[in-house]
């Protein structure tokens, strides 16, 4: 690279930000959010069905 910054600054930037583009990080966060939302939805459905089963058994 042809610039005036010392190579330590570039190395530190790569350590902090990683070698991937920002859109890849955003895509990873979106996938994590969707997976988390799916797990929460399944847990809520299970809780609703268990509550309905318990109330019906009374």
mmCIF file with all atom_site columns, C-alpha atoms in Angstrom:
data_model
loop_
_atom_site.group_PDB
_atom_site.id
_atom_site.type_symbol
_atom_site.label_atom_id
_atom_site.label_alt_id
_atom_site.label_comp_id
_atom_site.label_asym_id
_atom_site.label_entity_id
_atom_site.label_seq_id
_atom_site.pdbx_PDB_ins_code
_atom_site.Cartn_x
_atom_site.Cartn_y
_atom_site.Cartn_z
_atom_site.occupancy
_atom_site.B_iso_or_equiv
_atom_site.pdbx_formal_charge
_atom_site.auth_seq_id
_atom_site.auth_comp_id
_atom_site.auth_asym_id
_atom_site.auth_atom_id
_atom_site.pdbx_PDB_model_num
ATOM 1  C CA . UNK A 1 1  ? 0.000   0.000   0.000  1.00 0.00 ? 1  UNK A CA 1
ATOM 2  C CA . UNK A 1 2  ? 1.290   3.415   -0.874 1.00 0.00 ? 2  UNK A CA 1
ATOM 3  C CA . UNK A 1 3  ? 0.311   5.867   1.870  1.00 0.00 ? 3  UNK A CA 1
ATOM 4  C CA . UNK A 1 4  ? 1.795   7.817   4.761  1.00 0.00 ? 4  UNK A CA 1
ATOM 5  C CA . UNK A 1 5  ? 0.333   5.815   7.634  1.00 0.00 ? 5  UNK A CA 1
ATOM 6  C CA . UNK A 1 6  ? 2.622   3.470   9.533  1.00 0.00 ? 6  UNK A CA 1
ATOM 7  C CA . UNK A 1 7  ? 1.831   -0.237  8.986  1.00 0.00 ? 7  UNK A CA 1
ATOM 8  C CA . UNK A 1 8  ? 0.929   -0.658  12.671 1.00 0.00 ? 8  UNK A CA 1
ATOM 9  C CA . UNK A 1 9  ? -2.199  1.454   12.167 1.00 0.00 ? 9  UNK A CA 1
ATOM 10 C CA . UNK A 1 10 ? -3.342  -0.701  9.255  1.00 0.00 ? 10 UNK A CA 1
ATOM 11 C CA . UNK A 1 11 ? -2.653  -3.859  11.257 1.00 0.00 ? 11 UNK A CA 1
ATOM 12 C CA . UNK A 1 12 ? -4.638  -2.506  14.215 1.00 0.00 ? 12 UNK A CA 1
ATOM 13 C CA . UNK A 1 13 ? -7.545  -1.582  11.918 1.00 0.00 ? 13 UNK A CA 1
ATOM 14 C CA . UNK A 1 14 ? -7.603  -5.115  10.492 1.00 0.00 ? 14 UNK A CA 1
ATOM 15 C CA . UNK A 1 15 ? -7.569  -6.637  13.987 1.00 0.00 ? 15 UNK A CA 1
ATOM 16 C CA . UNK A 1 16 ? -10.424 -4.422  15.204 1.00 0.00 ? 16 UNK A CA 1
ATOM 17 C CA . UNK A 1 17 ? -12.596 -4.469  12.080 1.00 0.00 ? 17 UNK A CA 1
ATOM 18 C CA . UNK A 1 18 ? -11.627 -7.775  10.543 1.00 0.00 ? 18 UNK A CA 1
ATOM 19 C CA . UNK A 1 19 ? -10.870 -8.592  6.911  1.00 0.00 ? 19 UNK A CA 1
ATOM 20 C CA . UNK A 1 20 ? -14.538 -8.711  5.878  1.00 0.00 ? 20 UNK A CA 1
ATOM 21 C CA . UNK A 1 21 ? -16.717 -5.949  4.424  1.00 0.00 ? 21 UNK A CA 1
ATOM 22 C CA . UNK A 1 22 ? -19.363 -4.226  6.517  1.00 0.00 ? 22 UNK A CA 1
ATOM 23 C CA . UNK A 1 23 ? -22.256 -5.819  4.601  1.00 0.00 ? 23 UNK A CA 1
ATOM 24 C CA . UNK A 1 24 ? -20.991 -9.254  5.625  1.00 0.00 ? 24 UNK A CA 1
ATOM 25 C CA . UNK A 1 25 ? -21.180 -8.244  9.279  1.00 0.00 ? 25 UNK A CA 1
ATOM 26 C CA . UNK A 1 26 ? -24.671 -6.833  8.787  1.00 0.00 ? 26 UNK A CA 1
ATOM 27 C CA . UNK A 1 27 ? -25.767 -10.032 7.051  1.00 0.00 ? 27 UNK A CA 1
ATOM 28 C CA . UNK A 1 28 ? -24.372 -12.078 9.926  1.00 0.00 ? 28 UNK A CA 1
ATOM 29 C CA . UNK A 1 29 ? -26.225 -9.940  12.453 1.00 0.00 ? 29 UNK A CA 1
ATOM 30 C CA . UNK A 1 30 ? -29.437 -10.259 10.439 1.00 0.00 ? 30 UNK A CA 1
ATOM 31 C CA . UNK A 1 31 ? -29.094 -14.047 10.353 1.00 0.00 ? 31 UNK A CA 1
ATOM 32 C CA . UNK A 1 32 ? -28.460 -14.086 14.099 1.00 0.00 ? 32 UNK A CA 1
ATOM 33 C CA . UNK A 1 33 ? -31.499 -11.877 14.729 1.00 0.00 ? 33 UNK A CA 1
ATOM 34 C CA . UNK A 1 34 ? -33.729 -14.086 12.554 1.00 0.00 ? 34 UNK A CA 1
ATOM 35 C CA . UNK A 1 35 ? -32.495 -17.240 14.263 1.00 0.00 ? 35 UNK A CA 1
ATOM 36 C CA . UNK A 1 36 ? -33.094 -15.684 17.683 1.00 0.00 ? 36 UNK A CA 1
ATOM 37 C CA . UNK A 1 37 ? -36.588 -14.564 16.662 1.00 0.00 ? 37 UNK A CA 1
ATOM 38 C CA . UNK A 1 38 ? -37.335 -18.099 15.479 1.00 0.00 ? 38 UNK A CA 1
ATOM 39 C CA . UNK A 1 39 ? -36.206 -19.629 18.761 1.00 0.00 ? 39 UNK A CA 1
ATOM 40 C CA . UNK A 1 40 ? -38.269 -17.123 20.745 1.00 0.00 ? 40 UNK A CA 1
ATOM 41 C CA . UNK A 1 41 ? -41.335 -17.809 18.561 1.00 0.00 ? 41 UNK A CA 1
ATOM 42 C CA . UNK A 1 42 ? -41.009 -21.556 19.110 1.00 0.00 ? 42 UNK A CA 1
ATOM 43 C CA . UNK A 1 43 ? -40.646 -21.084 22.865 1.00 0.00 ? 43 UNK A CA 1
ATOM 44 C CA . UNK A 1 44 ? -43.721 -18.837 22.955 1.00 0.00 ? 44 UNK A CA 1
ATOM 45 C CA . UNK A 1 45 ? -45.751 -21.387 20.970 1.00 0.00 ? 45 UNK A CA 1
ATOM 46 C CA . UNK A 1 46 ? -44.685 -24.185 23.313 1.00 0.00 ? 46 UNK A CA 1
ATOM 47 C CA . UNK A 1 47 ? -45.598 -22.053 26.332 1.00 0.00 ? 47 UNK A CA 1
ATOM 48 C CA . UNK A 1 48 ? -49.026 -21.259 24.856 1.00 0.00 ? 48 UNK A CA 1
ATOM 49 C CA . UNK A 1 49 ? -49.766 -24.912 24.087 1.00 0.00 ? 49 UNK A CA 1
ATOM 50 C CA . UNK A 1 50 ? -48.596 -26.035 27.530 1.00 0.00 ? 50 UNK A CA 1
ATOM 51 C CA . UNK A 1 51 ? -50.720 -23.346 29.195 1.00 0.00 ? 51 UNK A CA 1
ATOM 52 C CA . UNK A 1 52 ? -53.749 -24.367 27.145 1.00 0.00 ? 52 UNK A CA 1
ATOM 53 C CA . UNK A 1 53 ? -53.162 -28.045 28.016 1.00 0.00 ? 53 UNK A CA 1
ATOM 54 C CA . UNK A 1 54 ? -52.836 -27.258 31.724 1.00 0.00 ? 54 UNK A CA 1
ATOM 55 C CA . UNK A 1 55 ? -55.963 -25.092 31.734 1.00 0.00 ? 55 UNK A CA 1
ATOM 56 C CA . UNK A 1 56 ? -57.935 -27.739 29.826 1.00 0.00 ? 56 UNK A CA 1
ATOM 57 C CA . UNK A 1 57 ? -56.869 -30.435 32.290 1.00 0.00 ? 57 UNK A CA 1
ATOM 58 C CA . UNK A 1 58 ? -58.493 -28.573 35.183 1.00 0.00 ? 58 UNK A CA 1
#
